[in-house]
XYZ file of C-alpha atoms in Angstrom:
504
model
C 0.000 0.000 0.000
C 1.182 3.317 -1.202
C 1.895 6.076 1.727
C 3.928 9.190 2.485
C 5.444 7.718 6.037
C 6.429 10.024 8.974
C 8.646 11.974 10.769
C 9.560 15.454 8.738
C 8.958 17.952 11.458
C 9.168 21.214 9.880
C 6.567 22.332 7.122
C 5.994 25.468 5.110
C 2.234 26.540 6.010
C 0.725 28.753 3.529
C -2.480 30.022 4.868
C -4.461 32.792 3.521
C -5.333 36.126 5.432
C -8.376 36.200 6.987
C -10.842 38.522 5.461
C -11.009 41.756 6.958
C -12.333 45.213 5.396
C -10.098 46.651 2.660
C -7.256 43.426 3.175
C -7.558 42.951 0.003
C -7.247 44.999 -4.032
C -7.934 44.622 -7.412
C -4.626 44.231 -9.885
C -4.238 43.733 -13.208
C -1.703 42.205 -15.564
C -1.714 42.826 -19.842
C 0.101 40.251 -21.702
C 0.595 42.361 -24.851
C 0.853 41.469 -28.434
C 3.823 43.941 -29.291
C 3.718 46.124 -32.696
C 7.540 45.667 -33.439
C 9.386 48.363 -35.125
C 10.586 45.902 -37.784
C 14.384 47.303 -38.338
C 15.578 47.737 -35.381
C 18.709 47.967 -36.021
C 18.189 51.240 -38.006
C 18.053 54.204 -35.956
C 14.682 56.924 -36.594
C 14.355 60.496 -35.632
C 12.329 61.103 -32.672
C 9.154 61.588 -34.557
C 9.633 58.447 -36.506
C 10.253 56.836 -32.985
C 6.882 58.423 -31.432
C 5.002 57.109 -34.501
C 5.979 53.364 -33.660
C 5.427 53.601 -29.709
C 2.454 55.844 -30.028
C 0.610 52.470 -31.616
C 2.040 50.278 -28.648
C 0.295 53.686 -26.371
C -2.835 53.486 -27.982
C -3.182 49.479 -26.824
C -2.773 50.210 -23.350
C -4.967 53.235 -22.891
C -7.261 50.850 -23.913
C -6.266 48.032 -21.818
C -5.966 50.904 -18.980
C -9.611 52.109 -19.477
C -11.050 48.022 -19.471
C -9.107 47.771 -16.106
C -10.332 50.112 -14.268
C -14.179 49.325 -15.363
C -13.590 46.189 -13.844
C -12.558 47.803 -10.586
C -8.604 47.475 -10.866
C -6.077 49.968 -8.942
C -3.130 48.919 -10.143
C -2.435 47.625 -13.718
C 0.982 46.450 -14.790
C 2.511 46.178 -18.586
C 5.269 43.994 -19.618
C 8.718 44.212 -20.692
C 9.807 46.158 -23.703
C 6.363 47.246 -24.340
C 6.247 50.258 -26.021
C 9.804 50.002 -28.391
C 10.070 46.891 -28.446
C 13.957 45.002 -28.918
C 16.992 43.635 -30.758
C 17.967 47.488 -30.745
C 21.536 48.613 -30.558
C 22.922 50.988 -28.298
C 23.234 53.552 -31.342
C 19.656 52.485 -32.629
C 17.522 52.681 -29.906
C 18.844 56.205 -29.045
C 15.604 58.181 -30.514
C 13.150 56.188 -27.928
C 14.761 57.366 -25.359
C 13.566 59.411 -22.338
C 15.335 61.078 -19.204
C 13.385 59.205 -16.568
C 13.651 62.465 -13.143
C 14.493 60.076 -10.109
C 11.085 60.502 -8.286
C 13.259 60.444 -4.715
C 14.877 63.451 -5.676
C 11.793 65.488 -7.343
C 8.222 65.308 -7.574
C 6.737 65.858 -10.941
C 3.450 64.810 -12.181
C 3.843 64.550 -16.131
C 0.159 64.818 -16.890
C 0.077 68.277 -15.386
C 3.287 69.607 -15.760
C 4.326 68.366 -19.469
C 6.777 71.460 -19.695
C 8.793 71.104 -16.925
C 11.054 68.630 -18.963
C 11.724 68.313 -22.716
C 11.564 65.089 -24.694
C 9.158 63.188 -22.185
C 6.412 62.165 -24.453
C 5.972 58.938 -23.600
C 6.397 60.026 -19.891
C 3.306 62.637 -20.768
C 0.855 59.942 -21.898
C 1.827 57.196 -19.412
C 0.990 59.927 -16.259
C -2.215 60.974 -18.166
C -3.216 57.298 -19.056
C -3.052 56.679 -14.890
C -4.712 59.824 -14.002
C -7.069 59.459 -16.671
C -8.338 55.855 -15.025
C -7.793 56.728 -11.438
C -5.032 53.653 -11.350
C -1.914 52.870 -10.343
C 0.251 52.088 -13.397
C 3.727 50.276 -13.962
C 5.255 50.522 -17.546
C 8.925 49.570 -19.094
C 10.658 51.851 -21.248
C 13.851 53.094 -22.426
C 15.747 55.474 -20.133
C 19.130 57.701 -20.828
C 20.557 59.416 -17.915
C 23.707 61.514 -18.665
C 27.072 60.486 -17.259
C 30.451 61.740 -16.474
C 33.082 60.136 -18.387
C 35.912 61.495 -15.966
C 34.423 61.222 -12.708
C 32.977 57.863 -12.891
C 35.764 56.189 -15.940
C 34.740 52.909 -14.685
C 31.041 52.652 -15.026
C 30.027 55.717 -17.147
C 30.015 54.402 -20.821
C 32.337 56.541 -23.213
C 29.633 58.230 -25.157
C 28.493 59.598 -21.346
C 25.532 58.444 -20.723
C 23.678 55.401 -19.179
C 20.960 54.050 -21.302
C 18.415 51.727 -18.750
C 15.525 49.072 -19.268
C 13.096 51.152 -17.229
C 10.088 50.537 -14.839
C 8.385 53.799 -14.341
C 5.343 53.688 -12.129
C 2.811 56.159 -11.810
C 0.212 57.185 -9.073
C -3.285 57.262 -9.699
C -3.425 60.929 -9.849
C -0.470 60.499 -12.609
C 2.705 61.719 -10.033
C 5.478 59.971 -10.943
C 6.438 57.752 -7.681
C 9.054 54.891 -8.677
C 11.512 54.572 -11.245
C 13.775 51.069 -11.298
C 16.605 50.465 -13.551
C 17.242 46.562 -14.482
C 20.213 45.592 -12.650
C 20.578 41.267 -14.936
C 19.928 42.344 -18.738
C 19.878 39.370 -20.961
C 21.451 39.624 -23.908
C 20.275 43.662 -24.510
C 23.121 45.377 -26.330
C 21.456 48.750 -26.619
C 21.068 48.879 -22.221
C 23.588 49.511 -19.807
C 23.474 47.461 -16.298
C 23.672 50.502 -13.577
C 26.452 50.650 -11.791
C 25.132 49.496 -8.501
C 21.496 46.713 -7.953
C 18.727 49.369 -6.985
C 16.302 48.008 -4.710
C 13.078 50.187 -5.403
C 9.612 50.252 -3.855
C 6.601 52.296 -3.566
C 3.796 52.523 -1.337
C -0.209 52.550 -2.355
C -2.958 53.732 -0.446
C -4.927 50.272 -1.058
C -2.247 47.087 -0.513
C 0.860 48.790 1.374
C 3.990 48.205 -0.374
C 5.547 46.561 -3.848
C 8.835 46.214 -5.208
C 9.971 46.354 -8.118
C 12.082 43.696 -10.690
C 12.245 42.619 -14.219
C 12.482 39.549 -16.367
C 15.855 37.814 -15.565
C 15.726 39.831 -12.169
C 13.815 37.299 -10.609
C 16.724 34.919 -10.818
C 19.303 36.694 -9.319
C 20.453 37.778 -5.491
C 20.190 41.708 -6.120
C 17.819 42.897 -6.239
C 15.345 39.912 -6.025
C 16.494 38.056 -2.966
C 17.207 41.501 -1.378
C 13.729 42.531 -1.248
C 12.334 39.633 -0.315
C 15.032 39.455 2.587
C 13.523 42.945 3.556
C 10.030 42.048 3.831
C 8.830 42.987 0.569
C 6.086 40.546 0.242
C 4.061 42.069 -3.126
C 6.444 42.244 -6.234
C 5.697 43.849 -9.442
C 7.166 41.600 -12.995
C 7.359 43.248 -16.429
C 8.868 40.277 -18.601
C 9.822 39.636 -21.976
C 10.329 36.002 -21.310
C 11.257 33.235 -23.807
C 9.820 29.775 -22.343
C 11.978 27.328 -22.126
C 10.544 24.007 -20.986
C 10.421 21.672 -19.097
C 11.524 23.451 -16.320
C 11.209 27.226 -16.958
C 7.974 28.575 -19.001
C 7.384 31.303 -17.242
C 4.006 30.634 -15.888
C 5.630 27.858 -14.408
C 8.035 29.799 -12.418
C 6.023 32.609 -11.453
C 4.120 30.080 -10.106
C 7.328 28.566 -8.129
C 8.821 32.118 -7.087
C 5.332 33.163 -5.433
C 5.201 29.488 -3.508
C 9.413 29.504 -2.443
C 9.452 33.433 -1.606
C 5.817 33.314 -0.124
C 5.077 36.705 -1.785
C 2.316 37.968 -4.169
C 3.648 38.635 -8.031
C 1.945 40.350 -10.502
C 3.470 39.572 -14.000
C 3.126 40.564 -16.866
C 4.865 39.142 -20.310
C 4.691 40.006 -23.989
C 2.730 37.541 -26.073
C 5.375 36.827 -28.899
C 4.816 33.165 -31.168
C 7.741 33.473 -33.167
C 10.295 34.168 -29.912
C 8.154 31.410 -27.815
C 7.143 34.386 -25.524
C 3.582 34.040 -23.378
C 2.262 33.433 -19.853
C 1.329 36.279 -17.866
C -0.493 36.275 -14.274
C -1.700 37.621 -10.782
C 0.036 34.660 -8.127
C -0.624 34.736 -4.322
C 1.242 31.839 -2.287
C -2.617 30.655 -2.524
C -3.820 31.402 -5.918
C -2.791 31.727 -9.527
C -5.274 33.825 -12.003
C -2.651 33.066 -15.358
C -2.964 33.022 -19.042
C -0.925 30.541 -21.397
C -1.169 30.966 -24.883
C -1.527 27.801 -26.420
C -0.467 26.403 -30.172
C -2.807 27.605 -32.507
C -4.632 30.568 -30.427
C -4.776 33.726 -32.106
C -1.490 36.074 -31.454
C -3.200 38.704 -29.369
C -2.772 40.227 -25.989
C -4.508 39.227 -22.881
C -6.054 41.154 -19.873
C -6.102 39.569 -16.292
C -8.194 41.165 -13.686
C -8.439 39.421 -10.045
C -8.623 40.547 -6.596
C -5.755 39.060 -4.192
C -5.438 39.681 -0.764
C -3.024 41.965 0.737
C 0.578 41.064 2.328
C 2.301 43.838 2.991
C 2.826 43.061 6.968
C 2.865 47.050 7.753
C 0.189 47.652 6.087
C -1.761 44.879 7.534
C -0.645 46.287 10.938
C 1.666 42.954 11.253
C -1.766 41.378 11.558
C -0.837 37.406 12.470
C -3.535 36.653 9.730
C -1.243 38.015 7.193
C -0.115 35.153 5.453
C 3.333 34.832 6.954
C 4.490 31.118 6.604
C 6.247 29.975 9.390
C 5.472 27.037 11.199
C 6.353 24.045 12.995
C 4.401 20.778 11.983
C 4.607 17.970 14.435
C 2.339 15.728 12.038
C 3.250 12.926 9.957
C 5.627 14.308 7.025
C 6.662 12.448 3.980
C 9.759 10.428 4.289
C 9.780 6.705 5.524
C 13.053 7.680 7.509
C 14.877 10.500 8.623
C 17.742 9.503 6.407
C 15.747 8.716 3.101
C 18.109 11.094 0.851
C 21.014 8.733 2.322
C 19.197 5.142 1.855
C 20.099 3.529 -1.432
C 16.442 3.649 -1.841
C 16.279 2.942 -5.752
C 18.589 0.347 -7.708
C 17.068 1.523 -11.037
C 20.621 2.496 -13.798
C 21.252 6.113 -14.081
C 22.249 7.646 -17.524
C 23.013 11.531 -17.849
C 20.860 13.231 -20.459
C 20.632 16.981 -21.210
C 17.840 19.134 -20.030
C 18.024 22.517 -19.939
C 21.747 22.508 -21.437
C 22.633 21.181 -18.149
C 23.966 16.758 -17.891
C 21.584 16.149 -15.189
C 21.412 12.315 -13.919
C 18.302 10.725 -14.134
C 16.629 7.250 -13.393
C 13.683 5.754 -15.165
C 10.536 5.014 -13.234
C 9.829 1.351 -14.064
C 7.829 0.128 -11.739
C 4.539 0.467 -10.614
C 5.191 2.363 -7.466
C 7.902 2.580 -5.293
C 10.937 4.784 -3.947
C 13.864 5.707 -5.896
C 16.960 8.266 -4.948
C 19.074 9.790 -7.630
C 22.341 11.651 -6.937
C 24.491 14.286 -8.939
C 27.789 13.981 -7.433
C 27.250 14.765 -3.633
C 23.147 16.060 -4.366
C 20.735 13.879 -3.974
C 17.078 13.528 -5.055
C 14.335 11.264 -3.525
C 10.869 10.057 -5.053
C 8.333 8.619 -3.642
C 5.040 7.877 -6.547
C 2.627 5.548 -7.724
C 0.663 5.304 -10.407
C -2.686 6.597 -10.168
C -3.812 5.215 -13.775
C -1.607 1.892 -14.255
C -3.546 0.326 -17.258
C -2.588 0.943 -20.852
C 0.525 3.560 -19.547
C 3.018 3.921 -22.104
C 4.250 7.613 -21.171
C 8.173 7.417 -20.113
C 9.118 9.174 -16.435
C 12.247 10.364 -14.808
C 13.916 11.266 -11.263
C 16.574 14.084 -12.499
C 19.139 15.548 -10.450
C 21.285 18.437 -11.337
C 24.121 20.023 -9.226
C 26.271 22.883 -10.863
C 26.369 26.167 -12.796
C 23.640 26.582 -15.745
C 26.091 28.690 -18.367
C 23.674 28.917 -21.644
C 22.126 31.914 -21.713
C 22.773 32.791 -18.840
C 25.349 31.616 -15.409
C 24.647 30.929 -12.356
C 24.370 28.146 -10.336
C 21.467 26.009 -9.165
C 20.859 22.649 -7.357
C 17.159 20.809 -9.118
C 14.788 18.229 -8.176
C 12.742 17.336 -11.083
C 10.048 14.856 -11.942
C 9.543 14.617 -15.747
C 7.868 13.145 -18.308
C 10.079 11.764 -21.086
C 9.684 13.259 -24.991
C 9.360 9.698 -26.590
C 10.186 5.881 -25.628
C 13.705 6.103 -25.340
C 15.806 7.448 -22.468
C 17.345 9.853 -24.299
C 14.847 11.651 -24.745
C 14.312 12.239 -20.697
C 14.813 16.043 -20.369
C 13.546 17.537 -23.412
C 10.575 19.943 -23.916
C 6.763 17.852 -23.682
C 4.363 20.001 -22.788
C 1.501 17.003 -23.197
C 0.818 13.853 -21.108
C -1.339 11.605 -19.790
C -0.207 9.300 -16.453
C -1.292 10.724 -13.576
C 0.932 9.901 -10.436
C 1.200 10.364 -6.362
C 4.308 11.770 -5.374
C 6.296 13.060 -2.969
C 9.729 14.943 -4.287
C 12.603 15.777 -2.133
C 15.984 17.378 -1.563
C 18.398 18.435 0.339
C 19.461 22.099 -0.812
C 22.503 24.600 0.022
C 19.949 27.545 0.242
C 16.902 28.408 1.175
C 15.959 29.688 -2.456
C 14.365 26.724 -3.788
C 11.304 26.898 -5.635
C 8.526 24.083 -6.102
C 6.072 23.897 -8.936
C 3.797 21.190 -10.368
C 2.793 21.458 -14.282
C 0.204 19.337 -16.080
C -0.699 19.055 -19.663
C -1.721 21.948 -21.164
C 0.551 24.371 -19.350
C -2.136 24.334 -16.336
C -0.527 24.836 -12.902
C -1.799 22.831 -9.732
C -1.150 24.237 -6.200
C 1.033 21.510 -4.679
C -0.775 19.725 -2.184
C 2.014 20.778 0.446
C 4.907 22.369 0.743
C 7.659 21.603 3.498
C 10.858 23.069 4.032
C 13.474 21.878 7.325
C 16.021 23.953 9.132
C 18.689 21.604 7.739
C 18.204 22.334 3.918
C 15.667 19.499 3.066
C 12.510 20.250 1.554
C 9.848 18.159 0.108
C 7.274 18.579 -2.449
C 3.839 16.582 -2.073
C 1.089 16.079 -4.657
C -1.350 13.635 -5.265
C -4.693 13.709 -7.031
C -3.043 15.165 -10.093
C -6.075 16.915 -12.042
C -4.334 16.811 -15.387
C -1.262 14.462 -16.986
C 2.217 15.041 -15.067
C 4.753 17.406 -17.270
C 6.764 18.058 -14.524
C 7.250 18.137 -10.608
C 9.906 20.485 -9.962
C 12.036 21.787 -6.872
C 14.673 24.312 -8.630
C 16.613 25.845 -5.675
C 19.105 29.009 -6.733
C 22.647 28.929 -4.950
C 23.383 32.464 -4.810
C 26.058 32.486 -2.928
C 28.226 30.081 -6.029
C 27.049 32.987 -8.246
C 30.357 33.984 -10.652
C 30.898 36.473 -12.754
């Protein structure tokens, strides 16, 4: 008989606030369907430039204007929205826009659109917020003059900075955050500044939010660093390109929100021919998401939902605020306290790429049972059985990777992952599926080097499922339970970041 076993004594409790008058808002997300400037590479005047992002404007005043009917008070747009990318530095120069630093001076575009010059796209952004009584967050292109000989070693030689740009904007259209994006990916016409900003802002209706972007999220600064402060409602413009089986975006959204225990509101750009889509509103409780799938119609996507409020100030430090600390005296998961160091699984392991990265995995042959696979000194551990054993001809791993990920992108990571196989053979074990069928109990654990380890379940279809629990020990082990799988296991995932292995 099939069961999870005992003693794991400290668990991860999400629990939801209680309801309470005004503990909770209305946000919105807007995947959007870019209109591309189609040479980029060939720089425009500034009125050529205003012509393209004006049509990328005109979609979200009126995404802005179907938010706020539905009640929304803050609405967030993606990554490279308005201009677009594949610019270089020399190219991109007529979108830009000095972006005032809002901590050093308080301007309100909307009603002051002299003050500076060349702040169009500032202009219509403040109106578009003040116009819809909202609370907006945009990404745009950003130059900020620079002195060559007083900072030689981060001031680029033409002198000036040129930033990937959240700008976000009260609902009376004052200008009140402004975040440069500290990890670019692969964007020759930004600079990085010279120094990880960690920027929030506070609203009248939810307390406080910081602010990150894209390839942020996987990174110590600024990420980590708000988290570590108590920042517990982060805002996401993305311009994502999936990447399964372990990072589609949706997917982990979904995982940040559950391992950092913090609300994310993210939005993406809805892109076929880059593989770019999956946008959504994530609670440690809830998930309001869209995932384009083949064959829908390239067009954006507007996600309304009201979440409950976790800023712990705000909230008065009310207990009920969703804070997730907890010790669980019942029955855990593991037959044994030492199941990652039982040879609990005899099954052959063969390396086999996934994600770029030789992780080692072992087959899941048998109709239930235990199995523990190990990349050099990391272990994995899997507990399943089949829900659906008749007629199953889907192929399953247990992968374990332990190392540096260095394509497109390095850092290092320690992973946990559950996945279904692309065909019959074993070689196939780690490549992108996004379909299936079997249906499985499971418990997934490992022992990590950080706390930074994030757990997600997918199913076929790109639909997320809330893993049935969560647990995390003061020693580094944490375990992933699921069972009563609603659609065909993709993949079980715990995908923990070591920050501190980070190189340059």
């Amino acid at each position: 008989m099939f069961s999870f076993g005992t003693v794991f004594t400290f668990a991860l409790l999400l629990i939801p606030p209680t309801e309470a008058v005004d503990s909770s808002y209305v946000a919105a997300v807007y995947e959007h369907n870019l209109i591309l400037n189609p040479d980029p590479r060939v720089p425009l005047s500034r009125l050529e430039a205003l012509q393209h992002l004006q049509k990328n404007l005109d979609v979200f005043e009126v995404q802005a204007a179907r938010a706020a009917q539905q009640g929304a008070q803050i609405i967030v747009f993606p990554e490279d929205g308005l201009h677009g990318f594949n610019f270089s530095r020399t190219s991109i120069s007529a979108y830009l826009e000095t972006v005032p630093d809002p901590e050093q001076e308080s301007w309100n575009p909307c009603l002051e659109p002299l003050r500076h010059n060349n702040t169009e796209v500032l202009q219509q952004l403040s109106c578009m917020a003040r116009r819809n009584n909202l609370y907006l967050v945009a990404n745009m292109a950003d130059l900020q003059p620079c002195s060559v000989s007083a900072a030689p070693s981060s001031c680029p030689p033409d002198g000036r900075w040129q930033f990937n740009t959240n700008v976000v904007f009260r609902s009376d259209g004052l200008l009140v955050a402004r975040y440069h994006k500290y990890n670019l990916y692969f964007e020759a016409a930004f600079d990085a500044p010279p120094e990880p900003e960690i920027v929030t802002f506070d609203t009248p209706f939810a307390g406080k939010f910081g602010l990150i972007t894209c390839f942020d999220i996987l990174f110590q600064e600024p990420t980590v660093i708000l988290v570590e402060k108590g920042v517990r409602q982060i805002i996401f413009p993305a311009a994502w390109m999936n990447q399964l089986p372990l990072l589609d975006i949706i997917q982990f959204q979904r995982a940040f929100s559950l391992g950092a225990n913090v609300t994310l509101l993210a939005a993406n750009i809805r892109n076929d021919q880059l593989i770019m889509t999956g946008s959504g509103i994530y609670t440690p409780f809830s998930a309001t998401y869209h995932h384009a799938q083949r064959g829908d119609p390239e067009e954006g996507r507007l996600l309304v939902a009201r979440v409950p409020v976790l800023d712990p100030e705000w909230l008065g430090h009310n207990a009920a605020s969703g804070e997730a600390a907890a010790v669980d005296e019942s029955p855990g998961y593991c037959y044994s306290d030492t199941c990652l160091d039982s040879p609990a699984s005899t099954a052959p392991v063969f390396v086999s790429s996934m994600m770029y990265d030789p992780f080692t995995f072992a087959l899941l042959n048998a109709t239930d049972g235990e199995m523990r696979v190990c990349n050099g000194t990391f272990c994995c551990y899997l507990q399943y059985r089949w829900v659906e054993e008749t007629g199953r001809t889907e192929l399953y791993a247990l992968g374990a990777f332990d190392g540096t990920h260095t394509v497109n992108g390095h850092y290092a990571v320690q992973v946990c992952a559950l996945v279904r196989c692309a065909g019959s053979d074993a070689s196939s074990c780690g490549q992108e599926v996004d379909e299936a069928e079997s249906k499985l109990d499971f418990m997934l654990e490992g022992k990590f080097a950080s706390r930074h380890v994030y757990p997600s379940v997918l199913s076929s279809g790109m639909v997320l499922e809330q893993p049935e629990r969560v647990e995390a020990a003061a020693d580094g082990r944490v375990s992933l339970k699921h069972s009563s799988v609603m659609g065909g296991l993709v993949t079980a995932c715990l995908y923990g970041r070591m920050h501190h292995l980070d190189t340059a």
